[in-house]
């Protein structure tokens, strides 16, 4: 396993302190936060983003030259929670260190609270609450209302966006300078299967999915690349190089190139190119219907149900089981080694058996004999006699 990278040393730019708060990402960059002390209030932010140490220093100097972020009075335009979320999302969309998929996820979370015209969902009561009166009870009520429609993890992410918007506005003096009361998270319940399919199960599902060619192609690509579902949903033919044997994936961590196995390349060459998207289905179909098709196939074949993300976990397991270096496997899959080991890597029975065999636990070297003490020998004899 690769050694854990040491957190970079803080930077001082005049009165501004620049520190690495989390990371690193797959490209080696850390998430930096530059802020300055302000008398009588919390630290005022100047710049945040993913960068190397030199880039963080340069970005901080640029932000200071442009005026930086300075505390302001409570913004009278942010009257309600709806106003707060809209202002926060505009700021998130202007950031260059966030991927479009991350911003869209935050927008979906906000729409669950402010209402969505696409699904004709009415806004929740918290949307009209004045920011000056936003307290813990309003968050608890919102949690209860969301729990009637969504899974606990979805409810938690939606409330996290509200809290993140409050912290963002509080640091800039747009809302009262106080923390929101914490909300006890809901008890998690299994909504999506975390089962990781075996190669035999994937092959069986691929055979059943012949009745839905687009679903069969999507599962084939997910299994061959370990990609995220959204990366395959948006995959176009110009991202595939059949001559060079590689595929270009564009996801929330940026763009990365993944080599393909020769058998997969030969199979891709036979696929029809009637549409620009490789699967032949729209992005919305892959994101919203693929899991249903896989679940239908599992039920028909009597197999444990699994989700499209199970193929990503399967890819992680196969790579590490093949003793691929952690950094190389992480770069191939588009995440950091820490994320891979924390969220994706599942220890199977064969992993444990291989670990025991490789370490030689309890094995007596050839030519050596275990000498029992007289006490142990007599105890063994008494046990045999009583048996």
Short mmCIF file of C-alpha atoms in Angstrom, two decimals, residues 64-248:
data_model
loop_
_atom_site.label_atom_id
_atom_site.label_comp_id
_atom_site.label_asym_id
_atom_site.label_seq_id
_atom_site.Cartn_x
_atom_site.Cartn_y
_atom_site.Cartn_z
CA UNK A 64 -6.05 39.69 -2.51
CA UNK A 65 -5.11 41.79 -5.51
CA UNK A 66 -8.75 41.69 -6.62
CA UNK A 67 -9.92 42.85 -3.21
CA UNK A 68 -10.42 39.51 -1.49
CA UNK A 69 -13.50 38.70 0.58
CA UNK A 70 -14.30 41.12 3.34
CA UNK A 71 -17.05 41.01 5.94
CA UNK A 72 -20.26 42.76 5.04
CA UNK A 73 -23.47 43.57 6.85
CA UNK A 74 -26.36 41.12 6.78
CA UNK A 75 -27.58 41.06 3.18
CA UNK A 76 -31.16 42.40 3.13
CA UNK A 77 -31.85 40.49 -0.10
CA UNK A 78 -31.41 37.13 1.65
CA UNK A 79 -34.70 37.23 3.52
CA UNK A 80 -35.79 33.61 3.31
CA UNK A 81 -34.17 30.20 3.12
CA UNK A 82 -35.15 30.08 -0.55
CA UNK A 83 -33.13 33.28 -1.16
CA UNK A 84 -30.23 31.80 0.78
CA UNK A 85 -30.15 28.60 -1.28
CA UNK A 86 -30.45 30.45 -4.58
CA UNK A 87 -27.53 32.76 -3.71
CA UNK A 88 -25.44 29.83 -2.51
CA UNK A 89 -26.05 27.82 -5.68
CA UNK A 90 -25.10 30.78 -7.88
CA UNK A 91 -21.81 30.99 -5.99
CA UNK A 92 -21.24 27.25 -6.41
CA UNK A 93 -21.88 27.44 -10.15
CA UNK A 94 -19.25 30.17 -10.45
CA UNK A 95 -16.56 28.02 -8.82
CA UNK A 96 -13.96 26.43 -11.08
CA UNK A 97 -12.86 23.70 -8.66
CA UNK A 98 -16.24 21.89 -8.68
CA UNK A 99 -17.37 19.52 -11.39
CA UNK A 100 -20.75 20.11 -13.09
CA UNK A 101 -22.08 16.86 -11.62
CA UNK A 102 -21.30 18.04 -8.08
CA UNK A 103 -23.11 21.33 -8.67
CA UNK A 104 -26.09 19.52 -10.21
CA UNK A 105 -26.28 17.25 -7.16
CA UNK A 106 -26.45 20.32 -4.92
CA UNK A 107 -29.15 21.85 -7.12
CA UNK A 108 -31.25 18.66 -6.85
CA UNK A 109 -30.91 18.75 -3.07
CA UNK A 110 -32.03 22.38 -2.97
CA UNK A 111 -35.02 21.69 -5.22
CA UNK A 112 -36.30 19.07 -2.81
CA UNK A 113 -36.71 21.94 -0.35
CA UNK A 114 -37.66 24.87 -2.56
CA UNK A 115 -39.89 22.83 -4.88
CA UNK A 116 -39.35 21.49 -8.38
CA UNK A 117 -41.43 22.57 -11.34
CA UNK A 118 -40.29 19.47 -13.27
CA UNK A 119 -41.96 17.08 -10.81
CA UNK A 120 -44.60 19.56 -9.60
CA UNK A 121 -43.31 19.16 -6.05
CA UNK A 122 -44.49 21.92 -3.69
CA UNK A 123 -41.90 23.77 -1.60
CA UNK A 124 -41.41 22.69 1.99
CA UNK A 125 -42.32 25.14 4.79
CA UNK A 126 -38.68 25.86 5.53
CA UNK A 127 -38.31 27.56 2.12
CA UNK A 128 -40.33 30.57 3.34
CA UNK A 129 -38.72 30.79 6.80
CA UNK A 130 -36.84 34.03 7.40
CA UNK A 131 -33.09 33.48 7.75
CA UNK A 132 -33.18 35.48 10.97
CA UNK A 133 -35.54 32.88 12.46
CA UNK A 134 -33.94 29.72 11.09
CA UNK A 135 -33.33 27.35 14.00
CA UNK A 136 -33.01 23.64 14.71
CA UNK A 137 -36.79 22.92 14.95
CA UNK A 138 -37.27 24.02 11.33
CA UNK A 139 -34.51 21.63 10.24
CA UNK A 140 -36.05 18.78 12.24
CA UNK A 141 -39.44 19.37 10.62
CA UNK A 142 -37.79 19.47 7.20
CA UNK A 143 -36.04 16.18 7.92
CA UNK A 144 -39.35 14.54 8.87
CA UNK A 145 -41.09 15.80 5.72
CA UNK A 146 -38.25 14.69 3.43
CA UNK A 147 -38.15 11.27 5.09
CA UNK A 148 -41.69 10.64 3.85
CA UNK A 149 -40.44 10.75 0.25
CA UNK A 150 -36.74 9.90 0.22
CA UNK A 151 -34.16 7.55 1.65
CA UNK A 152 -32.21 8.63 4.79
CA UNK A 153 -29.03 9.27 2.79
CA UNK A 154 -30.93 11.58 0.41
CA UNK A 155 -32.49 13.43 3.34
CA UNK A 156 -29.09 13.87 4.95
CA UNK A 157 -27.54 15.28 1.76
CA UNK A 158 -30.41 17.74 1.37
CA UNK A 159 -29.97 19.08 4.91
CA UNK A 160 -26.21 19.25 4.38
CA UNK A 161 -26.77 21.67 1.50
CA UNK A 162 -28.85 23.92 3.77
CA UNK A 163 -26.13 23.88 6.43
CA UNK A 164 -23.40 24.48 3.84
CA UNK A 165 -25.34 27.45 2.46
CA UNK A 166 -25.68 28.85 5.98
CA UNK A 167 -21.94 28.50 6.67
CA UNK A 168 -21.15 30.14 3.33
CA UNK A 169 -23.45 33.08 4.04
CA UNK A 170 -22.34 33.37 7.67
CA UNK A 171 -18.68 33.67 6.68
CA UNK A 172 -19.62 36.54 4.40
CA UNK A 173 -21.85 38.31 6.88
CA UNK A 174 -25.03 37.67 4.87
CA UNK A 175 -26.85 35.96 7.77
CA UNK A 176 -26.69 36.27 11.57
CA UNK A 177 -23.36 35.18 13.06
CA UNK A 178 -24.47 31.98 14.79
CA UNK A 179 -24.30 28.25 14.14
CA UNK A 180 -27.35 26.17 13.30
CA UNK A 181 -28.47 23.63 15.86
CA UNK A 182 -27.35 20.10 14.92
CA UNK A 183 -29.98 17.62 13.74
CA UNK A 184 -29.78 13.97 14.74
CA UNK A 185 -29.45 11.94 11.51
CA UNK A 186 -32.08 9.37 10.61
CA UNK A 187 -31.37 5.72 11.21
CA UNK A 188 -30.03 4.38 7.92
CA UNK A 189 -32.03 1.70 6.17
CA UNK A 190 -31.09 -0.38 3.18
CA UNK A 191 -32.57 1.18 0.05
CA UNK A 192 -29.95 0.39 -2.57
CA UNK A 193 -28.19 -2.96 -2.62
CA UNK A 194 -24.49 -2.92 -1.79
CA UNK A 195 -24.00 -6.44 -3.10
CA UNK A 196 -20.95 -6.88 -5.33
CA UNK A 197 -21.63 -9.33 -8.19
CA UNK A 198 -19.21 -12.07 -9.19
CA UNK A 199 -17.98 -12.42 -12.79
CA UNK A 200 -20.36 -15.34 -13.32
CA UNK A 201 -23.32 -13.30 -12.13
CA UNK A 202 -22.41 -10.39 -14.40
CA UNK A 203 -22.13 -12.71 -17.41
CA UNK A 204 -25.55 -14.21 -16.61
CA UNK A 205 -27.11 -10.75 -16.36
CA UNK A 206 -25.50 -9.69 -19.65
CA UNK A 207 -27.16 -12.64 -21.34
CA UNK A 208 -30.58 -11.73 -19.96
CA UNK A 209 -30.17 -8.06 -20.95
CA UNK A 210 -30.08 -8.97 -24.64
CA UNK A 211 -33.74 -7.92 -24.75
CA UNK A 212 -32.58 -4.36 -23.89
CA UNK A 213 -29.43 -3.81 -26.00
CA UNK A 214 -28.74 -0.36 -24.53
CA UNK A 215 -28.74 -1.82 -21.00
CA UNK A 216 -26.48 -4.68 -22.08
CA UNK A 217 -23.99 -2.21 -23.59
CA UNK A 218 -24.06 -0.03 -20.46
CA UNK A 219 -23.40 -2.98 -18.14
CA UNK A 220 -20.65 -4.24 -20.45
CA UNK A 221 -18.86 -0.89 -20.33
CA UNK A 222 -19.30 -0.48 -16.58
CA UNK A 223 -17.84 -3.92 -16.01
CA UNK A 224 -14.92 -3.30 -18.39
CA UNK A 225 -13.94 0.10 -17.01
CA UNK A 226 -15.18 0.34 -13.41
CA UNK A 227 -16.55 3.75 -14.40
CA UNK A 228 -19.31 5.69 -12.73
CA UNK A 229 -22.78 5.36 -14.23
CA UNK A 230 -22.84 9.01 -15.32
CA UNK A 231 -19.50 8.62 -17.12
CA UNK A 232 -20.92 5.82 -19.25
CA UNK A 233 -24.28 7.57 -19.72
CA UNK A 234 -22.58 10.56 -21.38
CA UNK A 235 -19.99 8.51 -23.32
CA UNK A 236 -19.83 9.37 -27.03
CA UNK A 237 -18.01 7.60 -29.86
CA UNK A 238 -15.40 10.34 -30.20
CA UNK A 239 -14.19 9.41 -26.70
CA UNK A 240 -13.26 5.88 -27.82
CA UNK A 241 -9.99 5.11 -29.59
CA UNK A 242 -10.28 1.61 -31.03
CA UNK A 243 -6.83 1.80 -32.62
CA UNK A 244 -5.06 2.84 -29.44
CA UNK A 245 -7.31 0.64 -27.31
CA UNK A 246 -8.40 3.27 -24.80
CA UNK A 247 -11.41 5.23 -23.70
CA UNK A 248 -11.69 8.79 -22.38
#
